Coordinates of C-alpha atoms and ligand atoms in Angstrom, one line a residue:
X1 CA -14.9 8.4 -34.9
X2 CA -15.6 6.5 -31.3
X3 CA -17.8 7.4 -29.0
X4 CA -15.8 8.9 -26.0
X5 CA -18.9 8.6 -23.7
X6 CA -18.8 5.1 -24.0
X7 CA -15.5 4.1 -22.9
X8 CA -13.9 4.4 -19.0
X9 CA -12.9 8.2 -18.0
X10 CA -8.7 8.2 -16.7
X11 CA -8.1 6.3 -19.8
X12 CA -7.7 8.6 -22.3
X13 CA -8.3 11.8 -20.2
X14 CA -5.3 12.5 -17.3
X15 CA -7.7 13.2 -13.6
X16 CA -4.4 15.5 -13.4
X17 CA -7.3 17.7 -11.3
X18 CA -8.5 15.0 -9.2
X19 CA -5.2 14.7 -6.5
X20 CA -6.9 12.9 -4.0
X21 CA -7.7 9.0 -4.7
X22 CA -9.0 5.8 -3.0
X23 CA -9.1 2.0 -4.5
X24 CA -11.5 -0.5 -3.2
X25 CA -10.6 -4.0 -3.7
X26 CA -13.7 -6.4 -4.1
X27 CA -14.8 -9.9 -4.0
X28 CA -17.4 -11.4 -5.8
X29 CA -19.4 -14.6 -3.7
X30 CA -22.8 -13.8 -5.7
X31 CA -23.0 -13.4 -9.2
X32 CA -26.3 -12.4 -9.4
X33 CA -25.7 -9.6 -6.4
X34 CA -22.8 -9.0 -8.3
X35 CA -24.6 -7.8 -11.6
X36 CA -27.4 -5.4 -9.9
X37 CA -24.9 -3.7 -8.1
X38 CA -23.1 -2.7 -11.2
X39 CA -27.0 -2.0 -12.8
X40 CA -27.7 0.2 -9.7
X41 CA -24.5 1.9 -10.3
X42 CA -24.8 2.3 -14.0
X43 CA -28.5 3.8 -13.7
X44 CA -27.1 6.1 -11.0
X45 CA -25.1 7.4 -13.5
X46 CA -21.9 6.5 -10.9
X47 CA -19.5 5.4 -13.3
X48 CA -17.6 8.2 -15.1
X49 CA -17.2 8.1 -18.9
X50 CA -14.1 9.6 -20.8
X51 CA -16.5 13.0 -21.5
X52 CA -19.1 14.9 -19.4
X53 CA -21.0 17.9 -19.3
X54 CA -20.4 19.1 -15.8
X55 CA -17.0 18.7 -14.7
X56 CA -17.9 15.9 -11.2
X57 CA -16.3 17.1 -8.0
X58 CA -15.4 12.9 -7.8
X59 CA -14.9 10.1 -10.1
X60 CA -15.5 6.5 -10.1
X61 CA -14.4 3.5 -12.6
X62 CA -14.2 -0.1 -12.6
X63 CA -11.9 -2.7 -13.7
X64 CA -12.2 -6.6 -13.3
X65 CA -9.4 -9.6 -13.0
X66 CA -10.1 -12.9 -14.9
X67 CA -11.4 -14.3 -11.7
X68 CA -13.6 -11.0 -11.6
X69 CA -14.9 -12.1 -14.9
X70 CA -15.3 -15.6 -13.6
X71 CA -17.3 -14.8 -10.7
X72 CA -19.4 -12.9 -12.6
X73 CA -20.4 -15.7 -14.8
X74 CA -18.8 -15.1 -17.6
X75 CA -18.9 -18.2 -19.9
X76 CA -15.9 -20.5 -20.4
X77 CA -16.3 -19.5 -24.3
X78 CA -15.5 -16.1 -23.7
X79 CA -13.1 -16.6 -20.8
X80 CA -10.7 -18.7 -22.8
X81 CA -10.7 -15.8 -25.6
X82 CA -9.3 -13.3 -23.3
X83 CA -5.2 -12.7 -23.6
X84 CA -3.1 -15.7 -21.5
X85 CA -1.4 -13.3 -19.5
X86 CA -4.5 -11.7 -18.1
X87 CA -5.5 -15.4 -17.8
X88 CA -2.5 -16.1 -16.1
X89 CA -2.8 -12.8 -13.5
X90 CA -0.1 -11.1 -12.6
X91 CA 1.0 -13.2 -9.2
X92 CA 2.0 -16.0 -11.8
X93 CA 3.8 -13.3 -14.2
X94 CA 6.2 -12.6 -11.2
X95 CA 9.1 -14.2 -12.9
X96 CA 8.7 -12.2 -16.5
X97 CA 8.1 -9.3 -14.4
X98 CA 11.0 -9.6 -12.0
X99 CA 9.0 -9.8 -8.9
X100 CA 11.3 -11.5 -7.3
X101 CA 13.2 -11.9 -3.7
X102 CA 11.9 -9.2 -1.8
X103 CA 9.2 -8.5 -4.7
X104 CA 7.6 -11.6 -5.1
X105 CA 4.2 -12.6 -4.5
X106 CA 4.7 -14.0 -0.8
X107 CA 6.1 -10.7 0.3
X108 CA 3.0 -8.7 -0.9
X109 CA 0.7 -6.2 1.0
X110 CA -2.8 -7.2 1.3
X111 CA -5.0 -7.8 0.1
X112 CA -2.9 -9.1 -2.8
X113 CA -0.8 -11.3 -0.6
X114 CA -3.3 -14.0 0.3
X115 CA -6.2 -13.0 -2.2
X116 CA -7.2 -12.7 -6.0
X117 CA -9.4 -9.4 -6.3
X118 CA -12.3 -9.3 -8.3
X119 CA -13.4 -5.9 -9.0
X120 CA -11.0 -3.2 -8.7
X121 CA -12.8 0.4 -8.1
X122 CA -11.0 3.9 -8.6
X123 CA -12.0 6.7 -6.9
X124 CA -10.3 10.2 -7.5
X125 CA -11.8 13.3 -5.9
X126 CA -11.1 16.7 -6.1
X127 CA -11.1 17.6 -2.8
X128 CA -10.6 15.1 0.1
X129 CA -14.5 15.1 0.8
X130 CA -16.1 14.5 -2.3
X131 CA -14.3 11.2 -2.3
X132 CA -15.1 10.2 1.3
X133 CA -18.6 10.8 0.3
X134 CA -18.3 8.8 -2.7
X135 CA -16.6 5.6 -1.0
X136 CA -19.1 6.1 1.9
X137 CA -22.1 5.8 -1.5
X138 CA -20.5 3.2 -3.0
X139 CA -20.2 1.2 0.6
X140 CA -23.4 1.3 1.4
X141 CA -24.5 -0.1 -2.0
X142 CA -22.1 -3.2 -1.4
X143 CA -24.8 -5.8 -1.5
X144 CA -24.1 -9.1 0.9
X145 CA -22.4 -11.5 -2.2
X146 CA -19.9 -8.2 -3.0
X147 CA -17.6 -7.9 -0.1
X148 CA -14.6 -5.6 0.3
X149 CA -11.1 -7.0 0.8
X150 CA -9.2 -4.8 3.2
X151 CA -7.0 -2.5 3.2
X152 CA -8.4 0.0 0.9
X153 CA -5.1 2.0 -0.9
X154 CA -5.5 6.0 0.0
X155 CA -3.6 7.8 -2.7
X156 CA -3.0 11.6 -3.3
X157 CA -0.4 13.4 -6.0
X158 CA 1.6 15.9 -4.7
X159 CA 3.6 18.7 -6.3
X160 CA 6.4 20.9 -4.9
X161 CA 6.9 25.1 -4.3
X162 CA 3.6 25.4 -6.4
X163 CA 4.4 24.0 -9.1
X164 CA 1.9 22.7 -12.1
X165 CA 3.6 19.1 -12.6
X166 CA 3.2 16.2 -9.9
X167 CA 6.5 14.8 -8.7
X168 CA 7.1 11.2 -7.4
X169 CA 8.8 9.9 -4.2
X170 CA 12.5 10.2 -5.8
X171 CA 11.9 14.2 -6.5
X172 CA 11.3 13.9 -10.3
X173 CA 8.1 16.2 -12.1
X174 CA 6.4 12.8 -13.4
X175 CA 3.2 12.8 -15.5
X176 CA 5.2 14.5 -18.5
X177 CA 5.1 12.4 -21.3
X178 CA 2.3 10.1 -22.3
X179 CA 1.3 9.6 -25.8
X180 CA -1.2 11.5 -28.2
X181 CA -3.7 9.6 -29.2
X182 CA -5.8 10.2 -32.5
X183 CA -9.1 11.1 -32.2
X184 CA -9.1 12.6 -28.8
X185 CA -9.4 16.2 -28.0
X186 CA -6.2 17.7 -26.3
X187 CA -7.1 18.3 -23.0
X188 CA -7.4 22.2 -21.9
X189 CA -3.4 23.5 -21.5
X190 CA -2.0 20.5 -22.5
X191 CA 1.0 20.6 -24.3
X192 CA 1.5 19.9 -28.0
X193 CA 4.7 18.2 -27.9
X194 CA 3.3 14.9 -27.0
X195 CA 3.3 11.6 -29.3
X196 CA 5.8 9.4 -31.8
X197 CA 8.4 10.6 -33.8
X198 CA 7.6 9.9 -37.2
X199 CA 10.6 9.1 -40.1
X200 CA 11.6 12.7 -40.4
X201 CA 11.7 12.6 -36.0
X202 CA 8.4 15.2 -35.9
X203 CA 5.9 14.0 -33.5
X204 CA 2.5 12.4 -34.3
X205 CA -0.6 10.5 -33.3
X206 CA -1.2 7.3 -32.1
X207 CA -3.2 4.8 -33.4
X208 CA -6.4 5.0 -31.1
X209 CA -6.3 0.7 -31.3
X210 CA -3.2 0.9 -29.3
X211 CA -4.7 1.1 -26.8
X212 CA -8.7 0.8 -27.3
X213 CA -9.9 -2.5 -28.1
X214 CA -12.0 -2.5 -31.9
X215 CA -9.8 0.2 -33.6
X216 CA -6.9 -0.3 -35.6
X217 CA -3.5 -0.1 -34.0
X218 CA 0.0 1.1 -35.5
X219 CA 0.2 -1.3 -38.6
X220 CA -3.6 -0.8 -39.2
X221 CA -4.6 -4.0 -37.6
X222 CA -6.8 -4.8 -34.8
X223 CA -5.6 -6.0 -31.5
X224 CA -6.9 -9.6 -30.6
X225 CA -9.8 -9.1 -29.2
X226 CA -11.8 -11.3 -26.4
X227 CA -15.7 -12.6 -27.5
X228 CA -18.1 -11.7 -27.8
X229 CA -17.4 -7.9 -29.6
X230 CA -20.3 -5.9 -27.3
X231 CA -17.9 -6.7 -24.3
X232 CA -14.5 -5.8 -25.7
X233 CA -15.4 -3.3 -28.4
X234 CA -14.1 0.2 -26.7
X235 CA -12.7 -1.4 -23.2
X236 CA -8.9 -1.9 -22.2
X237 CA -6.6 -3.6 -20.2
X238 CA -4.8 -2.0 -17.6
X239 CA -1.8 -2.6 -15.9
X240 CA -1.7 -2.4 -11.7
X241 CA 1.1 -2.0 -9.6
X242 CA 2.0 -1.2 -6.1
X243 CA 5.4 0.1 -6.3
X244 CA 7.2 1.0 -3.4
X245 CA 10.0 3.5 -3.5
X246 CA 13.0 3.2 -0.9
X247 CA 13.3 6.9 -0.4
X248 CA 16.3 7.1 2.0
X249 CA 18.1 4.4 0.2
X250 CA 18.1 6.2 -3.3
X251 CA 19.1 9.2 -1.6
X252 CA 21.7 7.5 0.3
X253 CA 23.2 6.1 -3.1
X254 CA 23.4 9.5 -4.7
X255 CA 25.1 10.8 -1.9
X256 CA 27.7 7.7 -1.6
X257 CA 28.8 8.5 -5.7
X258 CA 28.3 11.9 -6.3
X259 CA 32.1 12.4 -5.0
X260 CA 33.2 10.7 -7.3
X261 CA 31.1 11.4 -10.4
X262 CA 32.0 15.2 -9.8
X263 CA 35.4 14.0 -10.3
X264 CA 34.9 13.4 -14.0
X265 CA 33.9 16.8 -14.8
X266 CA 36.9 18.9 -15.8
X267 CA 36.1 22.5 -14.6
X268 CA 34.1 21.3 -11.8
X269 CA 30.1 21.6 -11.9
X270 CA 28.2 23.7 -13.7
X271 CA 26.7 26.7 -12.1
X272 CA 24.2 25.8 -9.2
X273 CA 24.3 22.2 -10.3
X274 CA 24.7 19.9 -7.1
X275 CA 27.0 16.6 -7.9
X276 CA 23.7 14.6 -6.4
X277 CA 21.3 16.5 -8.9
X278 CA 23.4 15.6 -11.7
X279 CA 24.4 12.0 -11.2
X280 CA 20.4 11.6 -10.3
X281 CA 19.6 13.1 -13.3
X282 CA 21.8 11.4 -15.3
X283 CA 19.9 7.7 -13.8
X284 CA 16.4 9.3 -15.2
X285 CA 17.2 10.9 -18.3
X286 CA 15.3 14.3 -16.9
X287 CA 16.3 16.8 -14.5
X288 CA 14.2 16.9 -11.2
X289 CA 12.0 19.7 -12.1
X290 CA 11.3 17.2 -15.8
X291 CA 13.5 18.8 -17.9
X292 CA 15.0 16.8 -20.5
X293 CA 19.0 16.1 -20.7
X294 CA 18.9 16.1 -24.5
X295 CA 17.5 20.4 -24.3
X296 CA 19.4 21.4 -21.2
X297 CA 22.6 18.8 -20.8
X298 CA 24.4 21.0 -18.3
X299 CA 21.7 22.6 -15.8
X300 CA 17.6 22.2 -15.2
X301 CA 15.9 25.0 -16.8
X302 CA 12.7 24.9 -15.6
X303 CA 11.1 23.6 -19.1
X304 CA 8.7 20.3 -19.1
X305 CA 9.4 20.4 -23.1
X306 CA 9.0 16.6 -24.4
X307 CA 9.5 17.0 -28.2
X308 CA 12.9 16.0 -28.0
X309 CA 14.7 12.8 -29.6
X310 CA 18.0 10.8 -29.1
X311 CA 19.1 10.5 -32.4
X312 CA 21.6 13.3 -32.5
X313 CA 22.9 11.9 -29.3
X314 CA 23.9 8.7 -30.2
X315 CA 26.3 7.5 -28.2
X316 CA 24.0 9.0 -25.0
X317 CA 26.2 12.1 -24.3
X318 CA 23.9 13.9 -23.0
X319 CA 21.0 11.5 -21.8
X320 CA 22.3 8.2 -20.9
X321 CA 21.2 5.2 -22.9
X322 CA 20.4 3.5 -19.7
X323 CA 18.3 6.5 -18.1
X324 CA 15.2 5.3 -17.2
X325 CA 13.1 7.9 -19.7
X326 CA 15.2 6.6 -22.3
X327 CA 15.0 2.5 -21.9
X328 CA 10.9 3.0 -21.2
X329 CA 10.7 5.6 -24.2
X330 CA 13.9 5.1 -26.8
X331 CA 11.9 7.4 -29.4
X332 CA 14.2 7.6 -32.1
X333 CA 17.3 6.3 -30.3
X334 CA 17.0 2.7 -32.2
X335 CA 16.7 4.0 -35.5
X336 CA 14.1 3.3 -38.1
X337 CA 12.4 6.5 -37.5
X338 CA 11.1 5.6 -34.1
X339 CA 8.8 2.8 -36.2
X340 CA 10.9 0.3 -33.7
X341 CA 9.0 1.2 -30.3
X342 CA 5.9 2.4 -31.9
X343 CA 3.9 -0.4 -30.8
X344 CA 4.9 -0.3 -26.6
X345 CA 3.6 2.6 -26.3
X346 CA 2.1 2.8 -22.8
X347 CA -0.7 5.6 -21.6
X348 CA 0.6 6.1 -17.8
X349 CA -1.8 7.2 -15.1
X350 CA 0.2 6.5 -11.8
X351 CA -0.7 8.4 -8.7
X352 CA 1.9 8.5 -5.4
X353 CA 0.6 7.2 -2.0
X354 CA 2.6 7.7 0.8
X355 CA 4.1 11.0 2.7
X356 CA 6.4 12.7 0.7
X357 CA 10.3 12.1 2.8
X358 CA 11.6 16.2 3.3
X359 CA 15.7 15.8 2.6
X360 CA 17.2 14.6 4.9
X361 CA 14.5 13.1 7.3
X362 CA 14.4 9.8 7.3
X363 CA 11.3 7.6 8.5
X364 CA 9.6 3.9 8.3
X365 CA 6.5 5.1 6.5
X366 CA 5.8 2.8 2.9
X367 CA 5.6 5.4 -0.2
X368 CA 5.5 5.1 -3.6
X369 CA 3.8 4.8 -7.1
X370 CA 0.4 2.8 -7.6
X371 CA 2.0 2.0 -11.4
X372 CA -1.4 2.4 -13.7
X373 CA -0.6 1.4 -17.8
X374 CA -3.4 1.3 -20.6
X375 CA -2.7 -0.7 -23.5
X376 CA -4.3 -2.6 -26.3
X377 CA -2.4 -5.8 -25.2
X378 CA -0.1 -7.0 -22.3
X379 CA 2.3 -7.7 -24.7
X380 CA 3.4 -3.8 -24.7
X381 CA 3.9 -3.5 -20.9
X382 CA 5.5 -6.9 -20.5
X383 CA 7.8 -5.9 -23.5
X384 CA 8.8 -2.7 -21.6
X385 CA 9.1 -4.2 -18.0
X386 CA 11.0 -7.5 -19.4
X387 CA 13.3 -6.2 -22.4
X388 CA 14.1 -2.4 -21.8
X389 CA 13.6 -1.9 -17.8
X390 CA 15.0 -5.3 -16.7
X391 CA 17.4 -5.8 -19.8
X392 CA 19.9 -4.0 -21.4
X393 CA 20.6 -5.5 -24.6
X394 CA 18.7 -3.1 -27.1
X395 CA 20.7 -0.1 -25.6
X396 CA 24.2 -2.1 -26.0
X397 CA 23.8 -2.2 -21.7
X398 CA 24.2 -6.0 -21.7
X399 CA 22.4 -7.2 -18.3
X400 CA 22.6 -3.8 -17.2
X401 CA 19.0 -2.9 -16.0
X402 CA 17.0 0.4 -15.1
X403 CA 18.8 2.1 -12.8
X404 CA 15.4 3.6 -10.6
X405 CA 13.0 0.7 -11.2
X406 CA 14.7 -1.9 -12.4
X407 CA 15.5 -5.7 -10.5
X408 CA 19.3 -4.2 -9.9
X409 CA 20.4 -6.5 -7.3
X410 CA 23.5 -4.5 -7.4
X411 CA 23.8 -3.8 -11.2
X412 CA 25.3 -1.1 -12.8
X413 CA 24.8 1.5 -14.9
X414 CA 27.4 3.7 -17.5
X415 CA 27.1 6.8 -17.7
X416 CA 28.9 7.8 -21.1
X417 CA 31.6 10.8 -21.0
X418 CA 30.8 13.8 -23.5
X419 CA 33.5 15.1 -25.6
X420 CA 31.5 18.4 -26.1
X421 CA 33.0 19.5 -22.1
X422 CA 35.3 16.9 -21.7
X423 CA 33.3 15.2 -18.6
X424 CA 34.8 11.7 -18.9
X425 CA 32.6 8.4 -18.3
X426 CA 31.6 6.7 -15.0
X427 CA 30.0 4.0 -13.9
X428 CA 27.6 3.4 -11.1
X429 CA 28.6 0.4 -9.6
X430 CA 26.4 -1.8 -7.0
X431 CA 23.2 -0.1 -7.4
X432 CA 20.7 -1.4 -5.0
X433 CA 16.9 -2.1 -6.0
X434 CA 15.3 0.9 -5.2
X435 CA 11.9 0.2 -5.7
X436 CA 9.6 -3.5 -4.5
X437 CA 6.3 -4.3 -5.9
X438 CA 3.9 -5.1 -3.5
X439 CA 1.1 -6.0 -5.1
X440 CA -1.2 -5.6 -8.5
X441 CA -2.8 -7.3 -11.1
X442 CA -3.9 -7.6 -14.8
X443 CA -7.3 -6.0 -15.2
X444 CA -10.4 -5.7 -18.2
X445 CA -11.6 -2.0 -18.2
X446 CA -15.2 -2.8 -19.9
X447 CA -16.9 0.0 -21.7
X448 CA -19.9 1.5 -20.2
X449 CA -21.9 -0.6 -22.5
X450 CA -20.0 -3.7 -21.8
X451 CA -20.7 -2.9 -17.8
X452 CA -24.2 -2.9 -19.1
X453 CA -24.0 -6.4 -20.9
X454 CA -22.0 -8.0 -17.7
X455 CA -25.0 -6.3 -15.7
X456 CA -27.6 -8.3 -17.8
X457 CA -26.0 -11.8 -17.2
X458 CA -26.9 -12.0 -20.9
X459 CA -23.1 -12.6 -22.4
X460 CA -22.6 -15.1 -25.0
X461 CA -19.4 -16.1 -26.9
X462 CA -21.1 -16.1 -30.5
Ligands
HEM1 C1 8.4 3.8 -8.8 C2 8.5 3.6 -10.0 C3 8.7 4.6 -11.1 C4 9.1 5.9 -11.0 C5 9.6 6.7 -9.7 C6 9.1 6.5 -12.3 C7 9.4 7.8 -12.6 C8 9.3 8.4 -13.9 C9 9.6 9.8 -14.2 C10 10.1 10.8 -13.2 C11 9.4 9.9 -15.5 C12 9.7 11.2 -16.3 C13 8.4 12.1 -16.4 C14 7.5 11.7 -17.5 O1 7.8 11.6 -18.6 O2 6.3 11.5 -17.1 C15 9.0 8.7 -16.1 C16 8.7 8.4 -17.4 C17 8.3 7.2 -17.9 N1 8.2 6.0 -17.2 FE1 8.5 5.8 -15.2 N2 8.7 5.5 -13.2 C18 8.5 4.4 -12.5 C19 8.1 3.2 -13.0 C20 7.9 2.9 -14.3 C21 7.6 1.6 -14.9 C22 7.5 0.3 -14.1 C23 7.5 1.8 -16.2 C24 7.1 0.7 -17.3 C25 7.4 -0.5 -17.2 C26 7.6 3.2 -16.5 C27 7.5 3.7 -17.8 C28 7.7 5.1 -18.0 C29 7.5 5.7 -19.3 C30 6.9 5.0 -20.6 C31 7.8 7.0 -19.2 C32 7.7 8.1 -20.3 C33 9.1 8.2 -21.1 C34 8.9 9.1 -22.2 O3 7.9 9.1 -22.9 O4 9.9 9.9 -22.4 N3 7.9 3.8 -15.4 N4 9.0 7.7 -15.0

């Protein structure tokens, strides 16, 4: 067993009922003002854990860059046993990543443009107050060798017609799948269906060490872990990402092929079924309202079911084998039992910014998905974001990448026929990038007793 109290909440508990967010960026230029700020926070009781007795009306969690670490006055022992690409940071990852032309670095927001932030903090209210009051709190605590970097990032999920799930910028229910993990209590109404297909395609557990540091992970081994142990035992890293979604492009796109896609249906469309809902589905592997292709191949139906698998749709039929659910997810789709992708498994806590575009309006306002990712390692994002959302190879899609979030650059994507109704193939030629990063980093989520440790100055390698 681990003690949930101990590690960062948002980890392994959704804030699915926090909507409303805000992340401060921060600069360390005093270590020592750096270290009783976190003590005054931690014996305020400020920073959430991953259980609580009383549900908080606000959250608030911390993460750190290597710099971060650095400035804190972490030794050079330590640093250099932390993982190269959170070494490295993620401005000089832009290449591996595809943050290129109108994604790389240079083109940024601030403050990740021109600076290297320290100490990321994450605040999620429930209501739009609580977390005004909590930014104001954690302001005024700023002591003069911790300074802000502006802009702060506002973010708030939205969902549509009253609807449970959260949707994204493009109109997709988002949040759906993310991975069981062993040892943690299902969260009130979650569903069941959640997890890895195991050799017989049932779903299952995950390792807790995927993505906690100090358990053991998939093969029963422990992830490498930075020194010394008090420090990394029960932290993470995390994945950040300012994505920004080109709302009227993507639409635009749709619009422009869905002539021509309904032309490879024989019959016509199904019932209520738009051309642009179908072709769109087809790019995401999931129907706007999240439900999956593989269940309901021919019309939405309402359902966020996620126990589904691709092996009995080989030749991607029904769900395209470029669809971005199936490239950042392939389940059972490249054999082995699923064993294959078992260890890039991500746990996904993204939250929109940005007014959602009504259809057909069209505006210059930025939107899009601050990209959050827990794992045990970098390796498993960068493996996802290099080899299955910017590379098609283990899908037999060649160069092809993923059609919503992939580098594109006027790719395309093929979108198989099905013999089942006769619908013949098409490809989707000259897709455009749809979505830019503008900004993120690596980051170190410590656990609550590692804040404690940094707090006391007191770390040593051995
Ligand atoms: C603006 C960018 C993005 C948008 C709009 C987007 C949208 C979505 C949507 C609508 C889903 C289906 C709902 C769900 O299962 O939660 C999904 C699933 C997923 N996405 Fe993304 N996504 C984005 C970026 C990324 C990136 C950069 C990665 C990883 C490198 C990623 C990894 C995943 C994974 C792992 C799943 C779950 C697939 C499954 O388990 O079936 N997404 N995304």
């Amino acid at each position: 067993m681990f003690d949930f109290s101990n590690i960062q909440g948002n980890i392994l508990r959704g804030y699915a009922s926090f909507p409303h967010a805000r992340f401060l960026y921060l600069t360390i230029r005093d270590a020592s003002d750096a270290r009783s700020f976190i003590q005054s926070l931690l014996d305020a009781g400020s920073v959430t854990p991953g259980q609580w007795q009383e549900k908080p009306d606000a959250t608030l969690n911390f993460a750190l860059t290597f710099d971060g670490l650095r400035a804190f006055g972490l030794p050079e022992e330590s640093l250099a046993t932390f993982p190269p690409e959170f070494r490295e940071g993620m401005k000089v990852r832009a290449e591996v990543l595809g943050d290129v032309g109108k994604s790389s670095p240079e083109y940024w927001d601030e403050p990740w443009k021109t600076s290297r932030v320290h100490i990321l903090v994450m605040i999620y209210g429930k209501m739009t107050d609580a977390l005004e009051e909590r930014c104001r709190t954690l302001r005024q605590l700023l002591p003069a060798g911790v300074t802000e970097l502006g802009p702060d990032q506002p973010a708030e999920s939205f969902s549509m017609d009253g609807e449970t799930a959260r949707r994204e910028h493009f109109g997709f229910a988002d949040g759906l799948s993310n991975p069981d993990v062993e040892g943690v209590p299902r969260e009130t109404g979650a569903r069941k269906d959640i997890g890895n297909p195991d050799h017989s395609g049932r779903f299952r557990k995950i390792p807790l060490g995927e993505f906690i540091l100090g358990y053991p992970g998939e093969g029963g081994d422990l992830a490498p872990m930075p020194l010394p142990n008090l420090l990394a035992h029960n932290g993470t890293y995390m994945v950040f990402r300012k994505l920004e979604q080109n709302v009227p492009e993507f639409r635009d796109y749709i619009k422009a092929q869905a002539k021509s896609f309904a032309r490879t249906i024989p019959g016509g469309l199904p019932d209520r079924v738009s051309a642009e809902d179908f072709l769109a589905a087809k790019m995401m592997g999931r129907w706007q309202d999240g439900s999956s292709l593989i269940e309901h191949p021919q019309k939405p139906a309402r359902s966020l079911a996620n126990a589904f698998a691709y092996a009995d749709d080989p030749a991607g039929a029904r769900c395209p084998l470029g669809a971005h659910v199936r490239r950042t997810n392939p389940r059972d789709a490249l054999g082995f039992g699923g064993k294959t992708m078992s260890r890039h498994r991500l746990i996904r806590r993204g939250i929109t910014y940005g007014k959602f575009l009504p259809p057909g309006e069209r505006d210059n306002e930025s939107r899009g998905i601050i990209f959050i990712a827990f794992n045990s390692g970098f390796d498993q994002f960068e493996f996802v974001q290099r080899f299955w959302v910017n590379f098609g190879d283990d899908f037999e899609q060649g160069n092809d990448t993923d059609p919503i979030v992939g580098v594109g650059g006027r790719g395309q994507m093929v979108i198989p026929g099905d013999e089942a109704t006769g619908r013949r193939p098409f490809i989707c030629f000259d897709i455009p990038r749809f979505v830019e990063t503008k900004g993120g980093d690596y980051f170190f989520v410590p656990s609550l007793a590692a804040l404690r440790l940094l707090a006391s100055g007191r770390v040593h390698a051995s």
